[in-house]
Amino acid sequence: MTEAARRKRESVPRFWAWLARPLASFHLVVTIATLLTVLGLVMVLSASSVEAYADGGSAYSLFIQQAMFAVIGTVLFYLALRIPLRRLRQWSFPLFALSVLALLLVLIPGIGSQVQGARRWLVLGPVSVQPSEVVKVTLVVWGAHLLASRRAEHASLKDVLVPLVPAGLLVCLLVVLQPNLSTTIALGVVLAALLWFGGLPVRLFVTIALSGVIAAGVLALSAGYRSDRMRAFFNPGDDPQGINYQARQALYSLADGGIWGRGLGQSRAKWSYLPNSHNDFIFAIIGEELGYLGCALVLGLFALFVYTGLRIAARSVDPFLRLLTATATTWITAQALINIGYVVGLLPVTGLQLPLVSAGGSSLAITLFMFGIIANAARHEPEAVAALHAGQDGRFSRLLRLPKPEVYAPARRGRAPRPADRGPSALSPGRRGRYGSEPPRRRSPESRGTSSARATRAWEPSYPVNHARERGRSR
């Protein structure tokens, strides 16, 4: 065996040993967010330079705007790391209500800014904010808090569906009125993920999911530009200079890149051949300039994010964190897959952005904030809590001066958790927690892994179901 082969064989156990460390999930989330953000800034500069120079005489105008929102998102990421989970749950409904109010305000002429027939932005001084991006996060946090609280009270099926489903449908309606079908699909994914990981019976979940798909299909055919996209998808050879122009140019860009790519900054499509090359179709520019290897890097980072997010959800003992992390992971991954799917021609063009990579200030900042919440959840894994309270902070945590995570203890049945409650710690019988006095349940061995997405479902439904297969996996 050669020396290189021996080193490669020894590196595999080292990686798994590193992955077993208490804060491995936290470091993975931070690394993935950093790599995707840096890659996005580089590709936005490359893809937007020609258009920006043609419009304003500076090749860096769109890049500077994206970099500014990246700085804002970094600050939000840091704040999300410092937010106590108790405060996050207390603020979840007020923040959700404010985001719904913002969705109402953006529809009022004179308040909401209208661009290309869509009224989606609120202009706050030099910054324009898209409330539909904010409501994704607030719906995830409030929905997870609501379902986790109902879980502690052994709620009925009606209590699980109400008021979450009516509130989610209201938000979707307000976003459709902008109009913005792509964000409506993302919100539908969030709502479906909350219901699935919340333990909704499979038969009822499938019924709701099919209803959502039918509603999305009706909406897709109800407006002129949306029906044109559907017609272009089902008839890819028709009108190559019209409705199919953008999709065909994206495929040409991917084919032009080959395995190794043409080189960073050497794209031909960005010279006004591919519309929205820096935004919706930035994955095509990645394929053209960085080739198949660049596309594989992006897909690999999102695959690693799926593993990390579900790993955090499965390891968490707090139902709120399980719901929150699993739902956020599903939403971000689904949005990435939809974007990549329509770029490569597998899905109709929807306009959903590639998270952290596509140009778009509100989307970048809000997604970084969501990554910060997931990283905060990673620091609340039982092993991570024990390590941090034992003084094993690590250089990164000491540099950021992050607070010690709170020790979780289940709430008493029949009422929501309160800070005044005192109960046994989830880690040690002699330590008192903040959230309640019920002794912690023993975790099953499979809850430490991510062998199944159902392992992240928050609880087994207490309401009757018709078949054993329709029950969530017991915790």
Short mmCIF file of C-alpha atoms in Angstrom, two decimals:
data_model
loop_
_atom_site.label_atom_id
_atom_site.label_comp_id
_atom_site.label_asym_id
_atom_site.label_seq_id
_atom_site.Cartn_x
_atom_site.Cartn_y
_atom_site.Cartn_z
CA MET A 1 0.00 0.00 0.00
CA THR A 2 1.39 3.38 -0.99
CA GLU A 3 1.84 6.21 1.47
CA ALA A 4 -0.96 8.27 -0.14
CA ALA A 5 -3.42 5.37 0.03
CA ARG A 6 -2.53 4.72 3.66
CA ARG A 7 -3.12 8.37 4.59
CA LYS A 8 -6.41 8.40 2.73
CA ARG A 9 -7.54 5.27 4.57
CA GLU A 10 -6.60 6.79 7.92
CA SER A 11 -8.41 10.06 7.18
CA VAL A 12 -11.83 8.37 7.02
CA PRO A 13 -11.91 7.30 10.71
CA ARG A 14 -10.61 10.74 11.65
CA PHE A 15 -13.53 12.39 9.87
CA TRP A 16 -16.08 10.19 11.65
CA ALA A 17 -14.30 10.82 14.93
CA TRP A 18 -14.54 14.57 14.30
CA LEU A 19 -18.23 14.18 13.37
CA ALA A 20 -18.87 12.56 16.75
CA ARG A 21 -17.59 15.62 18.61
CA PRO A 22 -20.26 17.56 20.57
CA LEU A 23 -20.12 20.77 18.49
CA ALA A 24 -19.64 19.16 15.07
CA SER A 25 -23.18 20.07 13.94
CA PHE A 26 -22.64 23.71 14.93
CA HIS A 27 -19.37 23.94 12.99
CA LEU A 28 -20.94 22.28 9.96
CA VAL A 29 -23.81 24.80 9.84
CA VAL A 30 -21.42 27.75 10.14
CA THR A 31 -19.12 26.30 7.46
CA ILE A 32 -21.95 25.59 5.00
CA ALA A 33 -23.45 29.07 5.45
CA THR A 34 -20.03 30.69 4.96
CA LEU A 35 -19.13 28.69 1.84
CA LEU A 36 -22.50 29.24 0.15
CA THR A 37 -22.47 32.97 0.95
CA VAL A 38 -18.92 33.46 -0.35
CA LEU A 39 -19.68 31.43 -3.48
CA GLY A 40 -22.83 33.49 -4.00
CA LEU A 41 -20.97 36.80 -3.73
CA VAL A 42 -18.34 35.68 -6.22
CA MET A 43 -20.90 34.42 -8.72
CA VAL A 44 -23.13 37.49 -8.35
CA LEU A 45 -20.13 39.68 -9.15
CA SER A 46 -19.32 37.58 -12.19
CA ALA A 47 -22.89 37.22 -13.47
CA SER A 48 -24.04 40.81 -12.88
CA SER A 49 -20.95 42.77 -13.92
CA VAL A 50 -21.92 43.18 -17.58
CA GLU A 51 -25.52 44.18 -16.90
CA ALA A 52 -24.51 46.50 -14.05
CA TYR A 53 -21.92 48.24 -16.24
CA ALA A 54 -24.42 48.66 -19.07
CA ASP A 55 -27.05 50.16 -16.75
CA GLY A 56 -24.97 52.42 -14.51
CA GLY A 57 -21.40 52.50 -15.72
CA SER A 58 -20.09 50.47 -12.78
CA ALA A 59 -19.58 46.72 -12.88
CA TYR A 60 -19.75 46.52 -9.08
CA SER A 61 -23.09 48.18 -8.27
CA LEU A 62 -25.16 44.99 -7.87
CA PHE A 63 -22.28 43.24 -6.15
CA ILE A 64 -21.92 46.04 -3.60
CA GLN A 65 -25.63 45.87 -2.85
CA GLN A 66 -25.41 42.09 -2.38
CA ALA A 67 -22.31 42.45 -0.18
CA MET A 68 -24.12 45.02 1.97
CA PHE A 69 -26.98 42.59 2.59
CA ALA A 70 -24.43 39.84 3.27
CA VAL A 71 -23.03 42.03 6.08
CA ILE A 72 -26.56 42.61 7.40
CA GLY A 73 -27.21 38.87 7.21
CA THR A 74 -23.99 38.16 9.10
CA VAL A 75 -25.14 40.47 11.89
CA LEU A 76 -28.53 38.72 11.92
CA PHE A 77 -26.75 35.35 12.00
CA TYR A 78 -24.81 36.46 15.09
CA LEU A 79 -27.93 37.81 16.79
CA ALA A 80 -29.75 34.54 16.08
CA LEU A 81 -26.91 32.70 17.83
CA ARG A 82 -27.38 34.83 20.94
CA ILE A 83 -31.18 34.72 21.17
CA PRO A 84 -32.32 32.56 24.12
CA LEU A 85 -34.81 29.96 23.00
CA ARG A 86 -37.23 31.10 25.69
CA ARG A 87 -37.25 34.62 24.18
CA LEU A 88 -37.54 33.25 20.66
CA ARG A 89 -40.68 31.37 21.61
CA GLN A 90 -42.14 34.36 23.45
CA TRP A 91 -41.60 36.64 20.46
CA SER A 92 -42.71 34.12 17.83
CA PHE A 93 -46.36 35.16 17.58
CA PRO A 94 -45.82 38.96 17.79
CA LEU A 95 -43.19 38.71 15.05
CA PHE A 96 -45.49 36.55 12.93
CA ALA A 97 -48.33 39.05 13.39
CA LEU A 98 -46.03 41.93 12.37
CA SER A 99 -44.93 40.07 9.25
CA VAL A 100 -48.59 39.45 8.29
CA LEU A 101 -49.26 43.17 8.83
CA ALA A 102 -46.33 43.96 6.54
CA LEU A 103 -47.86 41.70 3.89
CA LEU A 104 -51.07 43.71 4.16
CA LEU A 105 -49.25 47.05 3.95
CA VAL A 106 -47.28 46.06 0.87
CA LEU A 107 -50.57 45.64 -1.04
CA ILE A 108 -51.65 49.24 -0.35
CA PRO A 109 -50.78 51.64 -3.19
CA GLY A 110 -48.41 54.34 -2.00
CA ILE A 111 -46.91 52.11 0.69
CA GLY A 112 -45.82 49.03 -1.22
CA SER A 113 -43.37 49.47 -4.08
CA GLN A 114 -44.50 48.06 -7.43
CA VAL A 115 -41.94 46.65 -9.87
CA GLN A 116 -42.88 44.93 -13.14
CA GLY A 117 -46.50 44.62 -12.12
CA ALA A 118 -45.79 43.00 -8.74
CA ARG A 119 -46.21 44.78 -5.41
CA ARG A 120 -43.75 42.97 -3.14
CA TRP A 121 -41.40 45.48 -1.50
CA LEU A 122 -41.48 47.97 1.35
CA VAL A 123 -38.95 50.76 0.91
CA LEU A 124 -37.36 51.75 4.24
CA GLY A 125 -34.97 54.57 3.45
CA PRO A 126 -32.10 53.22 1.33
CA VAL A 127 -33.15 49.60 1.92
CA SER A 128 -36.04 47.73 0.32
CA VAL A 129 -37.45 44.78 2.27
CA GLN A 130 -39.56 41.93 0.91
CA PRO A 131 -42.06 40.96 3.65
CA SER A 132 -42.79 37.64 1.96
CA GLU A 133 -39.21 36.57 2.75
CA VAL A 134 -39.59 37.58 6.39
CA VAL A 135 -42.85 35.70 6.83
CA LYS A 136 -41.14 32.42 5.90
CA VAL A 137 -39.00 32.60 9.04
CA THR A 138 -41.76 33.86 11.33
CA LEU A 139 -44.12 31.10 10.15
CA VAL A 140 -41.44 28.46 10.82
CA VAL A 141 -40.71 29.75 14.34
CA TRP A 142 -44.31 30.42 15.38
CA GLY A 143 -45.57 27.15 13.87
CA ALA A 144 -42.89 25.16 15.71
CA HIS A 145 -43.70 26.93 18.97
CA LEU A 146 -47.44 26.39 18.53
CA LEU A 147 -47.17 22.69 17.76
CA ALA A 148 -44.62 22.09 20.52
CA SER A 149 -46.91 23.81 23.04
CA ARG A 150 -49.92 21.79 21.88
CA ARG A 151 -47.81 18.65 22.16
CA ALA A 152 -47.18 19.38 25.84
CA GLU A 153 -50.94 19.66 26.33
CA HIS A 154 -51.73 16.41 24.43
CA ALA A 155 -53.80 18.35 21.92
CA SER A 156 -56.47 16.89 19.67
CA LEU A 157 -56.24 16.81 15.89
CA LYS A 158 -58.31 19.99 15.66
CA ASP A 159 -55.90 21.79 17.97
CA VAL A 160 -52.99 20.77 15.74
CA LEU A 161 -54.66 22.12 12.59
CA VAL A 162 -56.16 25.28 14.11
CA PRO A 163 -54.97 28.03 14.05
CA LEU A 164 -51.83 26.95 12.15
CA VAL A 165 -53.49 25.93 8.87
CA PRO A 166 -55.85 28.96 8.64
CA ALA A 167 -52.94 31.31 9.41
CA GLY A 168 -50.76 29.61 6.80
CA LEU A 169 -53.51 29.83 4.19
CA LEU A 170 -54.04 33.52 4.99
CA VAL A 171 -50.35 34.21 4.46
CA CYS A 172 -50.39 32.30 1.16
CA LEU A 173 -53.42 34.30 0.01
CA LEU A 174 -51.73 37.62 0.78
CA VAL A 175 -48.61 36.56 -1.13
CA VAL A 176 -50.69 35.39 -4.13
CA LEU A 177 -52.30 38.83 -4.28
CA GLN A 178 -48.90 40.50 -4.81
CA PRO A 179 -48.71 38.32 -7.09
CA ASN A 180 -45.88 35.96 -6.13
CA LEU A 181 -46.59 32.30 -6.81
CA SER A 182 -43.00 31.17 -6.21
CA THR A 183 -42.96 32.41 -2.61
CA THR A 184 -46.44 30.93 -2.13
CA ILE A 185 -44.99 27.53 -3.05
CA ALA A 186 -42.18 28.04 -0.51
CA LEU A 187 -44.74 28.92 2.18
CA GLY A 188 -46.72 25.83 1.25
CA VAL A 189 -43.57 23.75 1.75
CA VAL A 190 -43.11 25.34 5.21
CA LEU A 191 -46.69 24.58 6.22
CA ALA A 192 -46.49 21.01 4.93
CA ALA A 193 -43.19 20.42 6.75
CA LEU A 194 -44.66 21.71 10.02
CA LEU A 195 -47.63 19.36 9.72
CA TRP A 196 -45.47 16.38 8.75
CA PHE A 197 -42.87 16.77 11.47
CA GLY A 198 -45.63 17.74 13.87
CA GLY A 199 -47.03 14.21 13.62
CA LEU A 200 -50.08 14.66 11.39
CA PRO A 201 -51.51 11.29 10.29
CA VAL A 202 -50.14 10.23 6.93
CA ARG A 203 -53.54 9.88 5.28
CA LEU A 204 -54.65 13.36 6.29
CA PHE A 205 -51.25 14.79 5.39
CA VAL A 206 -51.44 13.29 1.89
CA THR A 207 -54.94 14.73 1.46
CA ILE A 208 -53.76 18.22 2.42
CA ALA A 209 -50.66 17.91 0.24
CA LEU A 210 -52.70 16.87 -2.81
CA SER A 211 -55.08 19.77 -2.23
CA GLY A 212 -52.10 22.13 -2.12
CA VAL A 213 -50.70 20.73 -5.37
CA ILE A 214 -54.07 21.12 -7.10
CA ALA A 215 -54.40 24.70 -5.81
CA ALA A 216 -50.88 25.50 -7.05
CA GLY A 217 -51.75 24.07 -10.47
CA VAL A 218 -54.91 26.18 -10.68
CA LEU A 219 -52.98 29.31 -9.70
CA ALA A 220 -50.27 28.47 -12.23
CA LEU A 221 -52.84 28.45 -15.02
CA SER A 222 -54.88 31.44 -13.82
CA ALA A 223 -52.52 34.26 -14.84
CA GLY A 224 -51.02 34.99 -18.25
CA TYR A 225 -47.34 34.91 -17.36
CA ARG A 226 -47.76 31.82 -15.17
CA SER A 227 -49.67 29.90 -17.85
CA ASP A 228 -46.99 30.88 -20.36
CA ARG A 229 -44.37 29.26 -18.12
CA MET A 230 -46.42 26.07 -17.84
CA ARG A 231 -46.95 25.99 -21.61
CA ALA A 232 -43.23 26.52 -22.16
CA PHE A 233 -42.40 23.63 -19.83
CA PHE A 234 -44.72 21.14 -21.52
CA ASN A 235 -43.75 22.34 -25.01
CA PRO A 236 -40.00 23.01 -24.83
CA GLY A 237 -39.58 23.11 -28.61
CA ASP A 238 -42.17 25.85 -29.21
CA ASP A 239 -41.29 29.54 -29.57
CA PRO A 240 -37.52 29.33 -28.90
CA GLN A 241 -37.20 33.11 -29.19
CA GLY A 242 -40.20 33.79 -26.95
CA ILE A 243 -41.50 31.96 -23.90
CA ASN A 244 -38.85 29.21 -24.15
CA TYR A 245 -35.92 31.56 -24.69
CA GLN A 246 -34.75 31.78 -21.07
CA ALA A 247 -34.96 28.05 -20.36
CA ARG A 248 -33.11 27.17 -23.58
CA GLN A 249 -30.34 29.67 -22.89
CA ALA A 250 -29.88 28.17 -19.42
CA LEU A 251 -29.41 24.71 -20.93
CA TYR A 252 -26.94 26.11 -23.46
CA SER A 253 -24.94 27.67 -20.63
CA LEU A 254 -24.79 24.40 -18.70
CA ALA A 255 -23.76 22.49 -21.82
CA ASP A 256 -21.12 25.09 -22.66
CA GLY A 257 -19.45 24.62 -19.26
CA GLY A 258 -18.73 20.91 -19.67
CA ILE A 259 -16.82 19.17 -16.90
CA TRP A 260 -14.29 21.84 -15.95
CA GLY A 261 -16.10 25.02 -17.02
CA ARG A 262 -14.95 27.94 -19.11
CA GLY A 263 -13.29 29.61 -16.13
CA LEU A 264 -14.43 32.11 -13.52
CA GLY A 265 -15.69 35.29 -15.18
CA GLN A 266 -15.64 33.77 -18.69
CA SER A 267 -19.37 33.22 -19.13
CA ARG A 268 -20.88 34.11 -22.50
CA ALA A 269 -24.50 33.92 -21.36
CA LYS A 270 -24.13 36.90 -19.02
CA TRP A 271 -23.58 39.16 -22.03
CA SER A 272 -27.35 39.71 -22.25
CA TYR A 273 -28.04 36.22 -23.61
CA LEU A 274 -29.53 34.82 -20.39
CA PRO A 275 -32.06 37.08 -18.60
CA ASN A 276 -31.79 37.19 -14.78
CA SER A 277 -28.48 35.37 -14.94
CA HIS A 278 -27.41 36.81 -11.56
CA ASN A 279 -30.70 36.00 -9.87
CA ASP A 280 -33.03 33.13 -10.78
CA PHE A 281 -30.61 31.45 -13.20
CA ILE A 282 -27.30 31.87 -11.41
CA PHE A 283 -26.92 28.08 -11.25
CA ALA A 284 -26.59 28.12 -15.06
CA ILE A 285 -23.71 30.61 -14.78
CA ILE A 286 -22.08 28.39 -12.15
CA GLY A 287 -22.33 25.46 -14.56
CA GLU A 288 -20.89 27.50 -17.42
CA GLU A 289 -17.96 29.02 -15.55
CA LEU A 290 -17.16 26.28 -13.02
CA GLY A 291 -18.50 23.32 -14.97
CA TYR A 292 -19.93 20.11 -13.65
CA LEU A 293 -17.54 20.24 -10.69
CA GLY A 294 -18.93 23.63 -9.60
CA CYS A 295 -22.50 22.35 -9.84
CA ALA A 296 -21.51 19.23 -7.89
CA LEU A 297 -19.98 21.46 -5.20
CA VAL A 298 -23.25 23.38 -4.79
CA LEU A 299 -25.30 20.17 -4.68
CA GLY A 300 -22.84 18.65 -2.22
CA LEU A 301 -23.10 21.62 0.13
CA PHE A 302 -26.89 21.44 0.15
CA ALA A 303 -26.76 17.66 0.65
CA LEU A 304 -24.44 18.20 3.62
CA PHE A 305 -26.88 20.81 4.92
CA VAL A 306 -29.74 18.28 4.73
CA TYR A 307 -27.70 15.78 6.71
CA THR A 308 -26.68 18.36 9.29
CA GLY A 309 -30.16 19.82 9.72
CA LEU A 310 -31.84 16.44 10.20
CA ARG A 311 -29.00 15.36 12.48
CA ILE A 312 -29.63 18.38 14.71
CA ALA A 313 -33.38 17.72 14.68
CA ALA A 314 -32.95 14.05 15.55
CA ARG A 315 -30.48 14.76 18.36
CA SER A 316 -32.50 17.53 19.98
CA VAL A 317 -34.58 16.66 23.04
CA ASP A 318 -36.70 19.81 22.81
CA PRO A 319 -39.74 19.24 20.53
CA PHE A 320 -39.64 22.93 19.59
CA LEU A 321 -36.09 22.58 18.26
CA ARG A 322 -36.92 19.35 16.45
CA LEU A 323 -39.83 20.98 14.65
CA LEU A 324 -37.96 24.22 14.00
CA THR A 325 -34.78 22.66 12.61
CA ALA A 326 -36.46 19.97 10.51
CA THR A 327 -38.92 22.46 9.00
CA ALA A 328 -36.25 25.07 8.22
CA THR A 329 -34.04 22.41 6.64
CA THR A 330 -36.93 21.20 4.47
CA TRP A 331 -37.84 24.72 3.37
CA ILE A 332 -34.30 25.79 2.39
CA THR A 333 -33.51 22.49 0.67
CA ALA A 334 -36.82 22.40 -1.22
CA GLN A 335 -36.26 25.96 -2.44
CA ALA A 336 -32.77 25.03 -3.66
CA LEU A 337 -34.04 21.91 -5.43
CA ILE A 338 -36.87 23.82 -7.12
CA ASN A 339 -34.43 26.48 -8.36
CA ILE A 340 -31.95 23.91 -9.68
CA GLY A 341 -34.81 21.83 -11.09
CA TYR A 342 -36.15 24.59 -13.35
CA VAL A 343 -32.66 25.68 -14.42
CA VAL A 344 -31.87 22.16 -15.69
CA GLY A 345 -35.33 21.80 -17.25
CA LEU A 346 -36.91 19.32 -14.83
CA LEU A 347 -39.50 21.77 -13.45
CA PRO A 348 -41.42 24.79 -14.76
CA VAL A 349 -39.79 28.14 -14.14
CA THR A 350 -41.09 29.51 -10.83
CA GLY A 351 -38.69 32.32 -9.92
CA LEU A 352 -37.56 30.87 -6.59
CA GLN A 353 -34.01 31.92 -5.79
CA LEU A 354 -31.09 29.65 -4.92
CA PRO A 355 -30.65 30.22 -1.16
CA LEU A 356 -27.54 32.24 -0.21
CA VAL A 357 -26.28 32.15 -3.82
CA SER A 358 -28.73 34.10 -6.00
CA ALA A 359 -28.76 37.89 -5.97
CA GLY A 360 -31.46 39.25 -3.67
CA GLY A 361 -30.83 41.22 -0.51
CA SER A 362 -33.88 40.29 1.55
CA SER A 363 -33.56 36.61 0.71
CA LEU A 364 -29.85 36.53 1.59
CA ALA A 365 -30.22 38.33 4.93
CA ILE A 366 -33.30 36.36 6.03
CA THR A 367 -31.79 33.01 5.03
CA LEU A 368 -28.62 33.80 6.98
CA PHE A 369 -30.80 34.62 9.99
CA MET A 370 -32.47 31.22 9.62
CA PHE A 371 -29.07 29.54 9.43
CA GLY A 372 -28.18 31.35 12.65
CA ILE A 373 -31.25 29.90 14.37
CA ILE A 374 -30.30 26.41 13.15
CA ALA A 375 -26.75 26.94 14.47
CA ASN A 376 -28.26 28.03 17.79
CA ALA A 377 -30.28 24.81 17.84
CA ALA A 378 -27.06 22.84 17.19
CA ARG A 379 -25.56 24.35 20.36
CA HIS A 380 -28.57 22.98 22.28
CA GLU A 381 -27.92 19.34 21.45
CA PRO A 382 -27.55 17.50 24.81
CA GLU A 383 -23.92 16.59 24.12
CA ALA A 384 -23.16 20.17 23.06
CA VAL A 385 -24.86 21.60 26.17
CA ALA A 386 -22.84 19.30 28.42
CA ALA A 387 -19.59 20.20 26.64
CA LEU A 388 -20.24 23.94 26.73
CA HIS A 389 -21.19 23.92 30.42
CA ALA A 390 -18.03 21.92 31.09
CA GLY A 391 -15.97 24.72 29.57
CA GLN A 392 -15.29 23.14 26.16
CA ASP A 393 -16.34 26.24 24.25
CA GLY A 394 -13.79 26.12 21.45
CA ARG A 395 -12.06 29.06 19.84
CA PHE A 396 -15.03 30.09 17.71
CA SER A 397 -17.49 30.31 20.62
CA ARG A 398 -14.96 32.15 22.78
CA LEU A 399 -14.22 34.58 19.96
CA LEU A 400 -17.91 35.41 19.53
CA ARG A 401 -18.54 35.33 23.30
CA LEU A 402 -21.68 33.29 22.85
CA PRO A 403 -23.79 32.62 25.95
CA LYS A 404 -24.07 29.15 27.41
CA PRO A 405 -27.12 27.28 26.04
CA GLU A 406 -30.00 26.63 28.38
CA VAL A 407 -30.51 23.13 29.74
CA TYR A 408 -33.82 21.72 28.56
CA ALA A 409 -36.35 20.08 30.86
CA PRO A 410 -39.84 19.09 29.64
CA ALA A 411 -42.80 21.22 30.71
CA ARG A 412 -45.55 20.00 32.97
CA ARG A 413 -48.48 18.52 31.17
CA GLY A 414 -51.49 20.69 30.69
CA ARG A 415 -49.77 24.07 30.50
CA ALA A 416 -47.12 25.79 28.45
CA PRO A 417 -43.57 26.05 29.81
CA ARG A 418 -42.76 29.00 32.03
CA PRO A 419 -39.38 30.32 33.14
CA ALA A 420 -40.41 30.03 36.79
CA ASP A 421 -40.78 26.25 36.56
CA ARG A 422 -38.02 24.21 38.15
CA GLY A 423 -37.41 20.61 37.25
CA PRO A 424 -34.71 18.01 36.73
CA SER A 425 -32.19 18.67 33.98
CA ALA A 426 -32.22 16.62 30.82
CA LEU A 427 -28.54 15.93 31.37
CA SER A 428 -28.15 15.30 35.07
CA PRO A 429 -30.76 14.31 37.71
CA GLY A 430 -29.41 16.74 40.30
CA ARG A 431 -29.51 19.85 38.14
CA ARG A 432 -32.57 22.04 37.87
CA GLY A 433 -33.87 23.34 34.54
CA ARG A 434 -36.01 26.29 33.47
CA TYR A 435 -38.90 24.80 31.62
CA GLY A 436 -40.66 22.35 33.92
CA SER A 437 -40.50 19.56 36.44
CA GLU A 438 -41.38 16.43 34.47
CA PRO A 439 -38.44 13.97 34.36
CA PRO A 440 -36.83 13.76 30.94
CA ARG A 441 -37.71 10.84 28.72
CA ARG A 442 -35.04 8.38 27.73
CA ARG A 443 -33.95 8.88 24.14
CA SER A 444 -34.04 5.94 21.80
CA PRO A 445 -30.77 4.97 20.09
CA GLU A 446 -32.08 5.89 16.66
CA SER A 447 -32.80 9.46 17.79
CA ARG A 448 -29.07 10.09 17.70
CA GLY A 449 -28.85 9.53 13.97
CA THR A 450 -30.61 10.65 10.82
CA SER A 451 -31.46 7.27 9.34
CA SER A 452 -35.05 8.36 8.75
CA ALA A 453 -36.74 11.69 8.25
CA ARG A 454 -39.59 10.45 10.43
CA ALA A 455 -37.16 10.27 13.36
CA THR A 456 -37.46 14.04 13.54
CA ARG A 457 -41.23 14.04 14.01
CA ALA A 458 -41.88 15.77 17.30
CA TRP A 459 -44.25 13.33 18.99
CA GLU A 460 -46.60 10.42 18.43
CA PRO A 461 -50.11 11.77 17.87
CA SER A 462 -52.38 11.43 20.89
CA TYR A 463 -55.50 11.54 18.72
CA PRO A 464 -56.85 8.29 17.21
CA VAL A 465 -55.64 7.15 13.79
CA ASN A 466 -56.93 4.37 11.59
CA HIS A 467 -53.79 2.36 11.04
CA ALA A 468 -50.52 1.84 12.85
CA ARG A 469 -48.57 3.03 9.82
CA GLU A 470 -50.24 6.42 10.18
CA ARG A 471 -48.67 7.02 13.56
CA GLY A 472 -45.51 9.05 13.94
CA ARG A 473 -42.53 7.14 15.27
CA SER A 474 -42.64 7.12 19.03
CA ARG A 475 -40.03 9.12 20.85
#
